Short mmCIF file of C-alpha atoms in Angstrom, two decimals:
data_model
loop_
_atom_site.label_atom_id
_atom_site.label_comp_id
_atom_site.label_asym_id
_atom_site.label_seq_id
_atom_site.Cartn_x
_atom_site.Cartn_y
_atom_site.Cartn_z
CA UNK A 16 -141.44 15.65 -26.51
CA UNK A 17 -138.18 15.41 -27.84
CA UNK A 18 -137.65 13.19 -30.89
CA UNK A 19 -135.56 10.48 -29.79
CA UNK A 20 -134.14 9.61 -33.37
CA UNK A 21 -133.25 13.28 -33.80
CA UNK A 22 -131.15 13.23 -30.62
CA UNK A 23 -129.62 10.17 -31.60
CA UNK A 24 -128.52 11.03 -34.68
CA UNK A 25 -127.21 14.26 -33.37
CA UNK A 26 -124.95 12.65 -30.84
CA UNK A 27 -123.49 10.54 -33.30
CA UNK A 28 -122.80 13.02 -35.24
CA UNK A 29 -120.88 14.79 -32.44
CA UNK A 30 -119.13 11.72 -31.55
CA UNK A 31 -117.94 11.08 -35.00
CA UNK A 32 -116.66 14.69 -35.47
CA UNK A 33 -114.83 14.63 -32.25
CA UNK A 34 -113.38 11.22 -33.12
CA UNK A 35 -112.33 12.81 -36.32
CA UNK A 36 -110.26 16.05 -34.69
CA UNK A 37 -109.12 13.66 -32.10
CA UNK A 38 -107.17 12.29 -35.13
CA UNK A 39 -106.02 15.01 -36.31
CA UNK A 40 -104.73 15.92 -33.70
CA UNK A 41 -103.04 13.11 -32.40
CA UNK A 42 -101.17 12.87 -35.81
CA UNK A 43 -99.85 15.87 -35.44
CA UNK A 44 -98.85 15.30 -31.99
CA UNK A 45 -96.87 11.93 -32.93
CA UNK A 46 -93.79 13.72 -34.72
CA UNK A 47 -93.36 16.13 -32.05
CA UNK A 48 -93.20 13.35 -29.45
CA UNK A 49 -90.98 11.51 -31.38
CA UNK A 50 -88.72 14.24 -31.31
CA UNK A 51 -88.75 14.55 -27.92
CA UNK A 52 -88.32 11.18 -27.20
CA UNK A 53 -84.94 11.20 -29.96
CA UNK A 54 -83.95 13.86 -27.65
CA UNK A 55 -84.04 12.63 -24.02
CA UNK A 56 -82.14 9.50 -25.76
CA UNK A 57 -79.46 11.50 -27.43
CA UNK A 58 -79.55 13.58 -24.00
CA UNK A 59 -79.00 10.32 -22.09
CA UNK A 60 -76.21 9.22 -24.70
CA UNK A 61 -74.40 12.97 -24.70
CA UNK A 62 -74.84 12.87 -20.64
CA UNK A 63 -72.70 9.71 -20.93
CA UNK A 64 -70.03 10.49 -22.97
CA UNK A 65 -69.39 13.38 -20.68
CA UNK A 66 -69.61 11.24 -17.66
CA UNK A 67 -66.54 9.05 -19.58
CA UNK A 68 -65.15 11.94 -20.70
CA UNK A 69 -64.57 13.01 -17.47
CA UNK A 70 -63.45 10.04 -16.02
CA UNK A 71 -60.60 9.68 -18.45
CA UNK A 72 -60.08 13.61 -17.65
CA UNK A 73 -59.91 12.43 -13.79
CA UNK A 74 -57.50 9.34 -15.16
CA UNK A 75 -55.07 11.43 -17.32
CA UNK A 76 -55.15 14.12 -14.60
CA UNK A 77 -54.09 11.66 -12.13
CA UNK A 78 -51.44 10.20 -14.14
CA UNK A 79 -50.52 13.55 -14.56
CA UNK A 80 -49.90 14.07 -11.21
CA UNK A 81 -48.31 10.87 -10.68
CA UNK A 82 -46.05 11.59 -13.41
CA UNK A 83 -45.07 14.80 -12.10
CA UNK A 84 -44.53 12.93 -8.58
CA UNK A 85 -41.61 10.66 -10.43
CA UNK A 86 -40.00 13.16 -11.75
CA UNK A 87 -39.84 15.24 -8.53
CA UNK A 88 -38.62 11.96 -7.13
CA UNK A 89 -36.23 11.59 -10.18
CA UNK A 90 -34.73 15.44 -9.83
CA UNK A 91 -33.97 14.88 -5.71
CA UNK A 92 -32.54 11.59 -6.99
CA UNK A 93 -30.52 13.18 -9.45
CA UNK A 94 -29.57 15.83 -7.28
CA UNK A 95 -28.40 13.24 -4.51
CA UNK A 96 -25.92 11.36 -7.10
CA UNK A 97 -24.33 14.88 -8.03
CA UNK A 98 -24.01 15.52 -4.49
CA UNK A 99 -22.61 12.44 -3.96
CA UNK A 100 -20.63 12.47 -7.33
CA UNK A 101 -18.63 15.76 -5.81
CA UNK A 102 -17.82 13.75 -2.73
CA UNK A 103 -16.30 11.21 -4.53
CA UNK A 104 -14.44 13.23 -6.49
CA UNK A 105 -13.34 15.42 -3.31
CA UNK A 106 -12.38 12.12 -1.95
CA UNK A 107 -10.55 10.71 -5.23
CA UNK A 108 -8.79 14.14 -5.11
CA UNK A 109 -8.16 13.95 -1.59
CA UNK A 110 -6.62 10.11 -2.10
CA UNK A 111 -4.10 10.94 -5.19
CA UNK A 112 -2.77 13.90 -3.11
CA UNK A 113 -2.11 11.13 -0.57
CA UNK A 114 -0.65 8.57 -2.99
CA UNK A 115 1.45 10.77 -4.19
CA UNK A 116 2.68 12.07 -0.75
CA UNK A 117 3.11 8.49 0.08
CA UNK A 118 5.33 8.08 -3.47
CA UNK A 119 7.35 10.77 -2.25
CA UNK A 120 7.67 9.91 1.50
CA UNK A 121 8.48 5.78 -0.38
CA UNK A 122 10.95 8.08 -2.44
CA UNK A 123 12.96 9.81 0.27
CA UNK A 124 12.25 6.58 3.11
CA UNK A 125 15.32 4.39 1.04
CA UNK A 126 17.74 7.46 1.47
CA UNK A 127 16.63 8.11 5.37
CA UNK A 128 16.63 3.91 6.26
CA UNK A 129 20.08 3.71 5.36
CA UNK A 130 21.33 6.79 7.02
CA UNK A 131 19.57 4.51 10.08
CA UNK A 132 21.72 1.86 9.71
CA UNK A 133 24.82 3.51 8.87
CA UNK A 134 24.24 5.89 12.04
CA UNK A 135 23.78 2.78 14.01
CA UNK A 136 26.92 1.15 12.79
CA UNK A 137 28.94 4.18 13.88
CA UNK A 138 27.07 4.27 16.77
CA UNK A 139 28.09 0.36 17.37
CA UNK A 140 31.59 1.06 16.46
CA UNK A 141 32.04 3.53 18.98
CA UNK A 142 30.39 1.96 21.82
CA UNK A 143 31.57 -0.83 24.30
CA UNK A 144 32.44 -3.79 22.44
CA UNK A 145 30.32 -6.10 23.82
CA UNK A 146 28.34 -8.68 21.73
CA UNK A 147 29.41 -7.86 18.78
CA UNK A 148 30.87 -11.41 16.95
CA UNK A 149 28.64 -14.66 16.15
CA UNK A 150 25.48 -15.46 14.28
CA UNK A 151 23.34 -13.03 16.85
CA UNK A 152 25.84 -10.43 17.22
CA UNK A 153 25.44 -6.71 16.98
CA UNK A 154 27.63 -6.64 13.61
CA UNK A 155 25.55 -9.33 12.24
CA UNK A 156 23.00 -7.45 12.73
CA UNK A 157 24.13 -4.32 11.22
CA UNK A 158 25.10 -6.57 8.46
CA UNK A 159 21.10 -7.81 7.79
CA UNK A 160 19.88 -4.64 7.97
CA UNK A 161 22.18 -3.50 4.91
CA UNK A 162 21.18 -6.45 3.48
CA UNK A 163 17.51 -5.88 3.92
CA UNK A 164 17.37 -2.67 2.98
CA UNK A 165 18.61 -3.45 -0.45
CA UNK A 166 15.79 -6.20 -0.70
CA UNK A 167 12.92 -5.54 -3.29
CA UNK A 168 11.53 -8.18 -2.19
CA UNK A 169 10.58 -6.58 1.46
CA UNK A 170 7.89 -3.22 1.76
CA UNK A 171 9.17 -0.28 2.93
CA UNK A 172 7.07 -0.47 5.99
CA UNK A 173 8.62 -4.04 6.90
CA UNK A 174 12.23 -2.74 6.67
CA UNK A 175 11.53 0.79 8.86
CA UNK A 176 9.97 -1.77 11.53
CA UNK A 177 13.14 -4.15 11.54
CA UNK A 178 15.60 -1.36 12.12
CA UNK A 179 12.98 0.31 14.92
CA UNK A 180 13.51 -2.99 16.17
CA UNK A 181 17.06 -3.32 16.03
CA UNK A 182 17.62 0.61 17.52
CA UNK A 183 15.42 -1.01 20.46
CA UNK A 184 17.90 -3.84 21.14
CA UNK A 185 20.57 -1.28 21.46
CA UNK A 186 18.65 0.97 23.68
CA UNK A 187 17.74 -1.85 25.72
CA UNK A 188 21.39 -2.73 26.42
CA UNK A 189 21.94 0.64 28.17
CA UNK A 190 19.16 -0.55 30.93
CA UNK A 191 20.50 -4.34 31.31
CA UNK A 192 22.82 -6.73 33.38
CA UNK A 193 23.82 -9.12 31.16
CA UNK A 194 26.54 -11.57 30.61
CA UNK A 195 28.02 -14.16 28.18
CA UNK A 196 30.96 -16.21 27.32
CA UNK A 197 32.87 -15.62 24.36
CA UNK A 198 36.71 -16.42 22.81
CA UNK A 199 39.48 -13.61 23.01
CA UNK A 200 43.21 -14.23 22.16
CA UNK A 201 45.69 -13.89 24.50
CA UNK A 202 49.29 -13.97 23.11
CA UNK A 203 47.59 -15.05 20.36
CA UNK A 204 46.38 -18.05 22.06
CA UNK A 205 42.56 -18.34 21.90
CA UNK A 206 41.11 -17.93 25.46
CA UNK A 207 37.70 -18.51 26.87
CA UNK A 208 36.40 -15.82 29.41
CA UNK A 209 33.16 -14.84 30.99
CA UNK A 210 32.25 -11.22 30.21
CA UNK A 211 29.70 -8.99 32.65
CA UNK A 212 28.12 -6.10 30.63
CA UNK A 213 27.19 -3.40 32.71
CA UNK A 214 25.05 -1.32 30.88
CA UNK A 215 27.11 0.73 28.36
CA UNK A 216 29.14 1.79 31.62
CA UNK A 217 31.45 -1.18 31.88
CA UNK A 218 32.68 -4.48 31.14
CA UNK A 219 34.71 -7.02 32.62
CA UNK A 220 36.23 -10.22 31.92
CA UNK A 221 37.00 -13.00 33.98
CA UNK A 222 39.17 -15.58 33.24
CA UNK A 223 39.29 -18.98 34.13
CA UNK A 224 42.36 -18.62 36.11
CA UNK A 225 40.28 -15.97 38.00
CA UNK A 226 42.31 -13.08 36.57
CA UNK A 227 39.78 -10.13 35.84
CA UNK A 228 40.08 -7.08 33.73
CA UNK A 229 38.03 -4.39 32.62
CA UNK A 230 36.92 -1.65 30.42
CA UNK A 231 34.91 1.60 30.59
CA UNK A 232 33.13 3.44 28.42
CA UNK A 233 35.78 6.64 28.69
CA UNK A 234 38.80 4.17 27.63
CA UNK A 235 39.51 1.56 24.82
CA UNK A 236 42.19 -0.19 27.29
CA UNK A 237 41.33 -3.12 29.37
CA UNK A 238 43.21 -2.93 32.86
CA UNK A 239 43.61 -5.38 35.70
CA UNK A 240 40.89 -5.43 38.60
CA UNK A 241 42.22 -6.01 42.18
CA UNK A 242 41.19 -9.33 43.33
CA UNK A 243 39.28 -8.05 46.16
CA UNK A 244 36.39 -7.41 43.19
CA UNK A 245 36.07 -11.16 42.86
CA UNK A 246 33.11 -11.57 45.37
CA UNK A 247 31.13 -9.10 43.65
CA UNK A 248 31.60 -9.81 40.28
CA UNK A 249 31.14 -13.15 40.49
CA UNK A 250 27.79 -12.26 42.25
CA UNK A 251 26.71 -9.86 39.80
CA UNK A 252 27.87 -12.30 36.68
CA UNK A 253 25.32 -14.74 38.73
CA UNK A 254 22.48 -12.19 39.06
CA UNK A 255 22.87 -11.54 35.03
CA UNK A 256 22.52 -15.12 34.27
CA UNK A 257 19.58 -15.27 36.53
CA UNK A 258 20.82 -17.90 38.45
CA UNK A 259 20.34 -16.06 42.14
CA UNK A 260 17.76 -13.35 42.59
CA UNK A 261 19.11 -9.61 41.86
CA UNK A 262 21.31 -7.78 44.94
CA UNK A 263 23.08 -4.64 45.42
CA UNK A 264 27.16 -5.24 44.70
CA UNK A 265 30.32 -3.29 43.97
CA UNK A 266 31.32 -2.53 41.17
CA UNK A 267 34.69 -0.18 39.94
CA UNK A 268 32.56 2.16 37.78
CA UNK A 269 34.35 5.10 36.53
CA UNK A 270 33.41 8.41 37.57
CA UNK A 271 31.60 10.92 35.16
CA UNK A 272 34.05 12.31 32.34
CA UNK A 273 35.08 16.10 32.78
CA UNK A 274 34.48 18.45 29.80
CA UNK A 275 37.47 19.76 28.34
#
């Protein structure tokens, strides 16, 4: 029969020994576990730092790409501005050329306009002597043209326009039938007559006493007209004065000049 007291004592001794060995193992394992826990914590911190750096790198990369896009956009803008500046420089050069040309034209325009007025004056002096005098007469119009071309307050364009208008008026006389009253001297005595102007072909004067004289383009003399023309001349005068409707009338017009 087993001795119970010995068995209990042996069990207690075994337990005490096991407890002593466990305490020694635990004491040796604690630093290892502490080191492991510290390593885990540091690893987590390191990973967090790595994640932060990665995020920063991503932000820096995005900012860098954005700056590259801005630089490219600015480069394209600068190129466009350079093209625009070259275009403006070319247009500036063209405008300067035109300005120089205008200045040359203006310098040459004044003598040309004076010559135009002189030619018009010569033409009027050689033409039939109709509507010469008076405020609205042809000679007074030419005097005003000379005053105009010497007026510095009037622009060259306006001078040229007025001169061309005077030419148009003279041209219209050759296509028109006109009648007007004027005063002529007969034996030194002023007499009011009615003048019939038939284009630039002939002029007929009708006197208060019924007499008529005519001057045509090929002559500088006034010649008497037969009384047989009085009805036609009177009708023509009434047509020119717009008193009656236009109709056919007979006029003693000259024939064509024979070339010498």
